[in-house]
Coordinates of C-alpha atoms and ligand atoms in Angstrom, one line a residue:
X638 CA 14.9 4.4 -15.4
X639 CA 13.0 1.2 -14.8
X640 CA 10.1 0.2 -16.1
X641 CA 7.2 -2.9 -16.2
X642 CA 4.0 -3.4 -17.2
X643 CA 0.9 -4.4 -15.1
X644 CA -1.5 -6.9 -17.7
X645 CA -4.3 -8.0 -15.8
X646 CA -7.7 -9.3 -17.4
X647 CA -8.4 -6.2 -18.9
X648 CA -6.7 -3.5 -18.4
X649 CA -2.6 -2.9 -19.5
X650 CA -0.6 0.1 -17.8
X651 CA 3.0 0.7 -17.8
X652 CA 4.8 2.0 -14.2
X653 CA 7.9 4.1 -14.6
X654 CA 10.0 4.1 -12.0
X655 CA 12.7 7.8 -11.8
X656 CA 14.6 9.6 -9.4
X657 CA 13.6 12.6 -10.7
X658 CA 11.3 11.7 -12.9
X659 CA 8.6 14.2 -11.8
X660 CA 10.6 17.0 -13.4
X661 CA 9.1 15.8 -17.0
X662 CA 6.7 13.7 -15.8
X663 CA 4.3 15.3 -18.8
X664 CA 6.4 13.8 -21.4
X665 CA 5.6 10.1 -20.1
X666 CA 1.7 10.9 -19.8
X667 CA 1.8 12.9 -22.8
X668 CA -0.8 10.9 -24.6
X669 CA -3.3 10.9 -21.9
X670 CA -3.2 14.0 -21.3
X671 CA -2.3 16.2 -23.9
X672 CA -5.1 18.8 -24.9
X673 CA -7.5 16.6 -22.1
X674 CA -8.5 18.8 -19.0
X675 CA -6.3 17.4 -16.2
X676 CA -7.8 17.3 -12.6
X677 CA -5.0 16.7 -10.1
X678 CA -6.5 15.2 -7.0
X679 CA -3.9 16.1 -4.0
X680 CA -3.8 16.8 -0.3
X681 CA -2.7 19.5 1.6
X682 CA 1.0 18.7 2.5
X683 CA 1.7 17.7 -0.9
X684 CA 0.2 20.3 -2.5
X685 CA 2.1 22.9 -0.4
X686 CA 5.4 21.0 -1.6
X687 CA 4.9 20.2 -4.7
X688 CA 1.2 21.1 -6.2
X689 CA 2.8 23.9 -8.2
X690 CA 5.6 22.1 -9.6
X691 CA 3.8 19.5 -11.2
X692 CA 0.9 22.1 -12.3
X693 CA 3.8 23.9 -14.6
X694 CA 4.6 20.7 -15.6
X695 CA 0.9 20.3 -17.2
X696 CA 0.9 23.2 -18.8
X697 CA 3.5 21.9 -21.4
X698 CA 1.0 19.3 -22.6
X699 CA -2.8 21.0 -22.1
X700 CA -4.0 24.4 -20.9
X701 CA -6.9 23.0 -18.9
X702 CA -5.6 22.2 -15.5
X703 CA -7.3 22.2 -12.5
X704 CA -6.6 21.2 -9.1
X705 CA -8.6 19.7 -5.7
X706 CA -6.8 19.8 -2.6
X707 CA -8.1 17.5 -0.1
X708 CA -7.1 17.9 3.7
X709 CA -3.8 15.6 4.6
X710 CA -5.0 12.9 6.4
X711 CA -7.0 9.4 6.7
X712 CA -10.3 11.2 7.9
X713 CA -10.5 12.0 4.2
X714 CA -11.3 9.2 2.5
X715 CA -15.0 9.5 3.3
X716 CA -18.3 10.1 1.9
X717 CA -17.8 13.9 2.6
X718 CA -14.8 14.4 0.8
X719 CA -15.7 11.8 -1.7
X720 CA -19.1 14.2 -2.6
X721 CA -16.7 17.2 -2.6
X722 CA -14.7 15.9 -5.2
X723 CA -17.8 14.6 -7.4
X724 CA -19.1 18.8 -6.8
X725 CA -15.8 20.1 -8.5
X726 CA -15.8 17.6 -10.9
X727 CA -19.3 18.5 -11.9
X728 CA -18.5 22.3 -11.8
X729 CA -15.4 21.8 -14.2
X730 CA -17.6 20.4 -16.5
X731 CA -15.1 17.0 -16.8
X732 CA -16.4 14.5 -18.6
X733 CA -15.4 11.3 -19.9
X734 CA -12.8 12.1 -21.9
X735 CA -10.7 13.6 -19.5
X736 CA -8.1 12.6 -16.6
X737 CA -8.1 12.5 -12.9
X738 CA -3.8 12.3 -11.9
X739 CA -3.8 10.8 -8.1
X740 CA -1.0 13.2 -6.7
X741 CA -0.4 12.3 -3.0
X742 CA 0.2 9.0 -0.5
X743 CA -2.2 5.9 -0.2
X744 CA -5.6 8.1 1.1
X745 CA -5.0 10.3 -2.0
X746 CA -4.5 7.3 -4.5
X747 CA -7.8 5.1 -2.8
X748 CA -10.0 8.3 -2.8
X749 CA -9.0 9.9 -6.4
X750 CA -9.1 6.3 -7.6
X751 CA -12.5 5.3 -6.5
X752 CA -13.6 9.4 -7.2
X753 CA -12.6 8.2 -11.0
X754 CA -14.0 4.5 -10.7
X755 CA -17.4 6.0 -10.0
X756 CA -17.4 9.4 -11.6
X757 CA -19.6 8.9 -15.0
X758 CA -19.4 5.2 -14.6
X759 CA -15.5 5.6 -14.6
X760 CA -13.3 8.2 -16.2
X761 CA -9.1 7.3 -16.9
X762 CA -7.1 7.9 -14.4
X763 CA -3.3 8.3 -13.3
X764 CA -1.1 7.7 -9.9
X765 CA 1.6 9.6 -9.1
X766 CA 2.5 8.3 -5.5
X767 CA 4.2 10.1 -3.1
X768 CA 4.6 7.9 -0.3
X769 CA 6.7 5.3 0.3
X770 CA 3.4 2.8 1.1
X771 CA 1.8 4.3 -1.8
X772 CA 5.0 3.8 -4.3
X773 CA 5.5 0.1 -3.1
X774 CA 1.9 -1.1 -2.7
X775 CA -1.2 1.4 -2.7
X776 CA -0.4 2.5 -6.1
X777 CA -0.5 -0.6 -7.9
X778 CA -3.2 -3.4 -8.3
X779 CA -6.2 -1.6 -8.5
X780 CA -7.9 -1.5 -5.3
X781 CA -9.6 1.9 -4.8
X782 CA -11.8 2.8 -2.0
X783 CA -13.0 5.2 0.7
X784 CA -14.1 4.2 4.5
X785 CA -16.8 3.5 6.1
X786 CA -17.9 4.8 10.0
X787 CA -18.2 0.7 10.1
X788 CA -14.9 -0.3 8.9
X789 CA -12.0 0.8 6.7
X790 CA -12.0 0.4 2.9
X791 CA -15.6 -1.0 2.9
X792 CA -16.8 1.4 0.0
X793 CA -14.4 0.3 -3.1
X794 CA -14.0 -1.3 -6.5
X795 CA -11.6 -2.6 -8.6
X796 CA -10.0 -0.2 -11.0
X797 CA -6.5 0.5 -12.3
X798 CA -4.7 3.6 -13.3
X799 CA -3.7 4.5 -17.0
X800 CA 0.0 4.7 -16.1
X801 CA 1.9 4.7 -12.6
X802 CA 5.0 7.2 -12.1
X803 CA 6.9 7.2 -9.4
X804 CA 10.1 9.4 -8.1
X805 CA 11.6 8.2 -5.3
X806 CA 13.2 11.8 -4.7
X807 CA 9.5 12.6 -3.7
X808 CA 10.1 10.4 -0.1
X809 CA 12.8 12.9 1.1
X810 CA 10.3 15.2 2.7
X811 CA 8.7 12.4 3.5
X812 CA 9.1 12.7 7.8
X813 CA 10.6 9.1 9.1
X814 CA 7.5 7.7 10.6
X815 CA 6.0 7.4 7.6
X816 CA 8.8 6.2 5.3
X817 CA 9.6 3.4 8.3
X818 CA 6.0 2.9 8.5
X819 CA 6.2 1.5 4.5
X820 CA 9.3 -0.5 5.1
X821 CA 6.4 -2.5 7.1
X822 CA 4.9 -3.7 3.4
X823 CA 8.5 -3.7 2.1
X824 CA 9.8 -5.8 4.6
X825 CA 6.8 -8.3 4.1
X826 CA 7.4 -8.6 0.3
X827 CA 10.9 -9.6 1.0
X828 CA 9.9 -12.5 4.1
X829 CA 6.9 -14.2 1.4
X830 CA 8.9 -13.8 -2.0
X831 CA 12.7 -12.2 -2.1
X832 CA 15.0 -13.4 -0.4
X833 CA 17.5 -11.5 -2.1
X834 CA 15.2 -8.3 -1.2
X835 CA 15.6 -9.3 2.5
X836 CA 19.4 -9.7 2.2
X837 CA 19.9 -6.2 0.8
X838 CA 17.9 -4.8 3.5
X839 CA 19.7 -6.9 6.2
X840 CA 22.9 -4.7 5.0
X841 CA 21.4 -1.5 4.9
X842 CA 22.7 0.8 7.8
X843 CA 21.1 4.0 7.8
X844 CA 18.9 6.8 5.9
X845 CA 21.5 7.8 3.0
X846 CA 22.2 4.1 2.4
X847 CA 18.5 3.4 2.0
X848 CA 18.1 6.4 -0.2
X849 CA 21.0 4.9 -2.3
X850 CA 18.9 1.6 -2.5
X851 CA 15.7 3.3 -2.9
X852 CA 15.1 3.0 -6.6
X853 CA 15.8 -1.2 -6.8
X854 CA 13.6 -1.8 -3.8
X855 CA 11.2 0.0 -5.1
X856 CA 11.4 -1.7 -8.6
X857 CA 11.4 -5.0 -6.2
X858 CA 8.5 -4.4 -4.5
X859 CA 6.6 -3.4 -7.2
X860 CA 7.5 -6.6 -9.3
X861 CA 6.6 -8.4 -7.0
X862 CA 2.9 -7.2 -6.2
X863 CA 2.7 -7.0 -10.5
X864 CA 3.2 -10.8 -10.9
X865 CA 0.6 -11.8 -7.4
X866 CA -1.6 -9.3 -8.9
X867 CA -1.4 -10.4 -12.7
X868 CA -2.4 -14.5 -11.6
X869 CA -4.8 -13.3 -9.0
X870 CA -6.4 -9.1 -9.0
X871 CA -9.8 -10.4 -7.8
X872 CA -7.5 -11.6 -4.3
X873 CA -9.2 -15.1 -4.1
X874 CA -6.3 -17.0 -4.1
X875 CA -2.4 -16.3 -4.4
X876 CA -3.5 -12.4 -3.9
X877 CA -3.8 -13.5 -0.3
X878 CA -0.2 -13.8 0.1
X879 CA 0.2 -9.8 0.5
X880 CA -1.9 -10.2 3.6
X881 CA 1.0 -11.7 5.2
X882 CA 1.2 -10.2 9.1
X883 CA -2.8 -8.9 8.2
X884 CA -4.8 -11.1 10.2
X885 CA -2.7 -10.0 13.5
X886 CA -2.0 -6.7 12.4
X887 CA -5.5 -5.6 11.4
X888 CA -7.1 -6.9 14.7
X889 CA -4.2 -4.7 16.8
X890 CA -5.1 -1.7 14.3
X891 CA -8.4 -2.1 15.4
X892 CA -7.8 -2.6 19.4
X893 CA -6.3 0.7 19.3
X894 CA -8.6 2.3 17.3
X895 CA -6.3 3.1 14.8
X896 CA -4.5 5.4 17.6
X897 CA -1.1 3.6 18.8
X898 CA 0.2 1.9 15.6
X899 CA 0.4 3.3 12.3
X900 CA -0.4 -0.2 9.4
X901 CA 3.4 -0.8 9.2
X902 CA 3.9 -1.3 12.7
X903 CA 1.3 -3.5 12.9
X904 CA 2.1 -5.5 10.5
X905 CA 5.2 -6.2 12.1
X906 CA 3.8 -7.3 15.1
X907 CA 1.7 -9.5 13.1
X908 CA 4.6 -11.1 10.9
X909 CA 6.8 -11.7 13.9
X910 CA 4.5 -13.3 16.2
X911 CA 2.5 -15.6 13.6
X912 CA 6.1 -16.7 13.0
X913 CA 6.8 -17.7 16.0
X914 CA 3.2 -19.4 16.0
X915 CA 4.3 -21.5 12.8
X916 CA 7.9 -22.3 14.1
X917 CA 6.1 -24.0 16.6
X918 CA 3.9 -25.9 14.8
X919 CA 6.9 -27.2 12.2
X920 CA 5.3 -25.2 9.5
X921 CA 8.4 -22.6 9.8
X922 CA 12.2 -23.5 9.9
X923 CA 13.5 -22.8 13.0
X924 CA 15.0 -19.4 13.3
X925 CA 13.0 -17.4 11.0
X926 CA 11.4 -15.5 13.4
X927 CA 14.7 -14.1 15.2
X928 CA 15.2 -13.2 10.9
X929 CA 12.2 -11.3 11.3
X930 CA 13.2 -10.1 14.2
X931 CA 16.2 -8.5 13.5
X932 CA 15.1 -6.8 10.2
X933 CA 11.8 -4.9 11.8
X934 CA 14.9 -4.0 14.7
X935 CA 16.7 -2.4 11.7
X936 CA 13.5 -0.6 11.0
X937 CA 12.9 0.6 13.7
X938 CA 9.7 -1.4 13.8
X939 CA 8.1 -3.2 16.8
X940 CA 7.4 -7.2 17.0
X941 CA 5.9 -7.8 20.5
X942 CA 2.3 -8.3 21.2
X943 CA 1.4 -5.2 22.8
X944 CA -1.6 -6.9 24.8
X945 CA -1.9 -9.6 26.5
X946 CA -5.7 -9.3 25.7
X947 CA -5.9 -12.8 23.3
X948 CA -9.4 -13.0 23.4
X949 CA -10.7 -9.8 22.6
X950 CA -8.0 -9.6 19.8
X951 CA -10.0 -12.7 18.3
X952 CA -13.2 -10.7 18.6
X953 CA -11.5 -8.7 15.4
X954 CA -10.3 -11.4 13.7
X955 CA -13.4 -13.3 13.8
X956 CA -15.3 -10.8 12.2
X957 CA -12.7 -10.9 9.2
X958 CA -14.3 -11.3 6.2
X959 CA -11.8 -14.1 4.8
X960 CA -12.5 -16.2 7.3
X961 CA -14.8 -19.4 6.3
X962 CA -16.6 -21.1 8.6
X963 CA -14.8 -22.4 11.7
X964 CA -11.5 -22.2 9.7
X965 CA -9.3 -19.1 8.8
X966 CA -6.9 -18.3 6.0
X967 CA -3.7 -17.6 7.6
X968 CA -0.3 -16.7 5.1
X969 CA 3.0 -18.2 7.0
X970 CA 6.5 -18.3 5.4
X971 CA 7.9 -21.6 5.5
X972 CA 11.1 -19.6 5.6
X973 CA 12.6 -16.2 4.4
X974 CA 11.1 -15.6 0.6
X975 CA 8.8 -18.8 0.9
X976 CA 4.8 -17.5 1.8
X977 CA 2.7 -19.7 2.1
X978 CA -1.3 -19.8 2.6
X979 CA -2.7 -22.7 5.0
X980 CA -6.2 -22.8 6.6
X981 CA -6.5 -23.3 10.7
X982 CA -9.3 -23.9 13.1
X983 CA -9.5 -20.4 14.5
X984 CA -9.7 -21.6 18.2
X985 CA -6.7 -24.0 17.4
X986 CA -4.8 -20.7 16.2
X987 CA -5.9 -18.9 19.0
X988 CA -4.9 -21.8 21.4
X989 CA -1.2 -21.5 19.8
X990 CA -1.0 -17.6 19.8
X991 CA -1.9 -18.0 23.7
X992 CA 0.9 -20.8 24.9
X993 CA 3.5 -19.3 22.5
X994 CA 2.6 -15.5 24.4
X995 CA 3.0 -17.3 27.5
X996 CA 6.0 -19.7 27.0
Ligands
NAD869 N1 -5.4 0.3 -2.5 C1 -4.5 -0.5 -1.9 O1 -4.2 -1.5 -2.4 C2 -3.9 -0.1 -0.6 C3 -2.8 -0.8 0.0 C4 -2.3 -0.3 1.2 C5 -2.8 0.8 1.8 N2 -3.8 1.5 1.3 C6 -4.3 2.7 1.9 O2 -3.3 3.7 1.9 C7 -3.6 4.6 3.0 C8 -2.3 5.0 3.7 O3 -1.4 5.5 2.7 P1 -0.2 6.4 3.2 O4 0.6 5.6 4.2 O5 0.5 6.8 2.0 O6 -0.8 7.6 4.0 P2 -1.2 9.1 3.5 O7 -1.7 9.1 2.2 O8 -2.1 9.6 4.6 O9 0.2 9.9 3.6 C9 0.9 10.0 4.8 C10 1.2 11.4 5.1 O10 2.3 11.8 4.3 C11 2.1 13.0 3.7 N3 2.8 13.0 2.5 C12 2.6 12.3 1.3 N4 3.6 12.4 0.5 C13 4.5 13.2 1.0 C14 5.8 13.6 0.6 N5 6.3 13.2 -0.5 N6 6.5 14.5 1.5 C15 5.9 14.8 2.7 N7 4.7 14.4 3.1 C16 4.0 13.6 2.3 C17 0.6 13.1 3.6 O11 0.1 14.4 3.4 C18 0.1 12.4 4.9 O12 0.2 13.4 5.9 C19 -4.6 3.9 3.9 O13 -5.9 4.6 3.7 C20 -4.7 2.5 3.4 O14 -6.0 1.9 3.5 C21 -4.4 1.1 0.1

């Protein structure tokens, strides 16, 4: 089993890391839960694989279990489904002394999270993550939040979990979109802090020899987010690194209306091209982007622009709140496991993004 702890300002939690793990899963939670009433916050698919399981598992350590099964899906972290869950709260009579466990992928974690951020001006909570975005990334660093018909994640807070389990036996049901979809955020923690990450998933080959690896990049990623988030959980400085393929990647999420690119894909588009962008401008060794290039190809991720459509791109990223003034925060690598943060003129960046699409 591995094991580290997150210590941020306030707040101390331990995340276990277990093939397996969720068969006694009560036994490492035991003191949050034992004799509390338990609300597991889950979503359909999960709950149809494994809501039972892990209810039986409760029962070892209280006899007040309850369960709220959200519909599988983004849509879900709204208002709607956010006042749903504050109704069966409410009508379970929970109160402050008991525990919310976040059972599901990323929408599950950010909705249950913010649910028990809010709920009675904040009530413990516990992730259990089930995807591989949500195991590497979601889960960890205490961003919790629901959407907004103006904009995703615009409704949120700060607030970390109690304790983090994760089983990486959990991703085996998980269908290949989205497990390739995570190896987006994987493959970025590797190109701004590991290259030792990125050499062990240059080697992989296929799906059983991922699964083999599963548990230590798991354990990577997760170390690595822990020590950004540990100098830096309000994201005003170093925190900024994880954004790495963001700016790009957010602004094609949005061109499409969130319809042709899951946030993985995206993010490889984003990584790859501002790569090229800073090869150019000597900020980059040459030849990290065909690194880049080859690793989202083992992925089975995409890396070219899928528009040609520059300026309408910029519309998004103009409107991105990290942006100050004329001038934008942009995260580059200088080369594989070296981020780095840099400010640009946004029209300058735009200028380079257009001649290296064209050249
Ligand atoms: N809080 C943060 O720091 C942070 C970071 C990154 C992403 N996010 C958020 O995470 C969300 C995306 O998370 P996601 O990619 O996990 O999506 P998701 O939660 O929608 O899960 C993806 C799909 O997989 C299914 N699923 C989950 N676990 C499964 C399993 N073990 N087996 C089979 N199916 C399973 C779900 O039902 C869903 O259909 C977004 O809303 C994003 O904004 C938050």
């Amino acid at each position: 089993m591995k094991r580290m702890s997150v210590n941020t300002h306030n707040n101390t939690y331990d995340i276990f890391i277990k093939k397996g793990i969720l068969h006694n899963v009560g036994s490492f939670i035991e003191s949050f839960i034992k004799n509390k009433k338990v609300i597991i916050i889950t979503d359909t698919n999960v709950n149809r694989l494994y809501g039972e399981y892990l209810m039986k598992n409760m029962r070892k350590y209280t006899s007040s279990i309850f369960k709220i099964v959200i519909n599988a899906g983004e849509d879900s972290k709204s208002f709607d489904t956010l006042k749903q869950i504050y109704d069966k709260l409410l009508s379970f009579h929970v109160n402050r002394t008991d525990i919310i466990i976040a059972f599901g992928g990323g929408v599950v974690g950010d909705l249950a999270g913010f649910a028990a951020s809010t709920y009675m001006r904040g009530i413990h909570f516990i992730q259990i993550p089930t995807t591989l975005l949500s195991q590497i990334d979601s889960s960890i660093g205490g961003k919790v939040a629901i959407n907004h018909p103006k904009g995703k994640n615009l409704i949120g807070s700060f607030y970390h979990p109690k304790s983090v389990i994760i089983d990486p036996d959990l991703l085996d049901t998980l269908n290949n979109k989205f497990l390739y979809d995570g190896f987006g955020e994987v493959i970025k923690y590797s190109l701004i802090k590991d290259k030792y990450l990125y050499n062990t998933l240059i080697r992989i080959n296929n799906k059983i020899d991922i699964f083999n690896h599963i548990e230590d990049i798991i354990y990577n990623c997760c170390k690595i987010k822990k020590d950004i988030v540990e100098k830096d959980e309000k994201d005003q400085g170093i925190r900024m690194l994880l954004n790495f393929g963001h700016t790009l990647g957010h602004a094609i999420e949005k061109y499409y209306a969130y319809k042709s690119y899951t946030h993985g894909e995206a993010i490889a588009i984003g990584m790859y091209n501002i790569t090229k962008v800073s090869e150019d401008i000597c900020i980059t060794k040459k030849g990290t982007s065909k690194l880049i290039l080859d690793i989202l190809n083992k992925y089975n991720l995409p890396y070219d622009m899928p528009t040609n459509n520059i300026e309408k791109l910029f519309d998004f990223i103009r409107l991105d709140k990290k942006n100050s003034g004329t001038n934008i925060n942009l995260v580059f690598i200088k080369e594989v496991g070296k981020g780095t943060l840099q400010q640009l003129d946004i029209k300058e960046f735009q200028k380079l993004l257009t001649v290296n699409l064209k050249g």
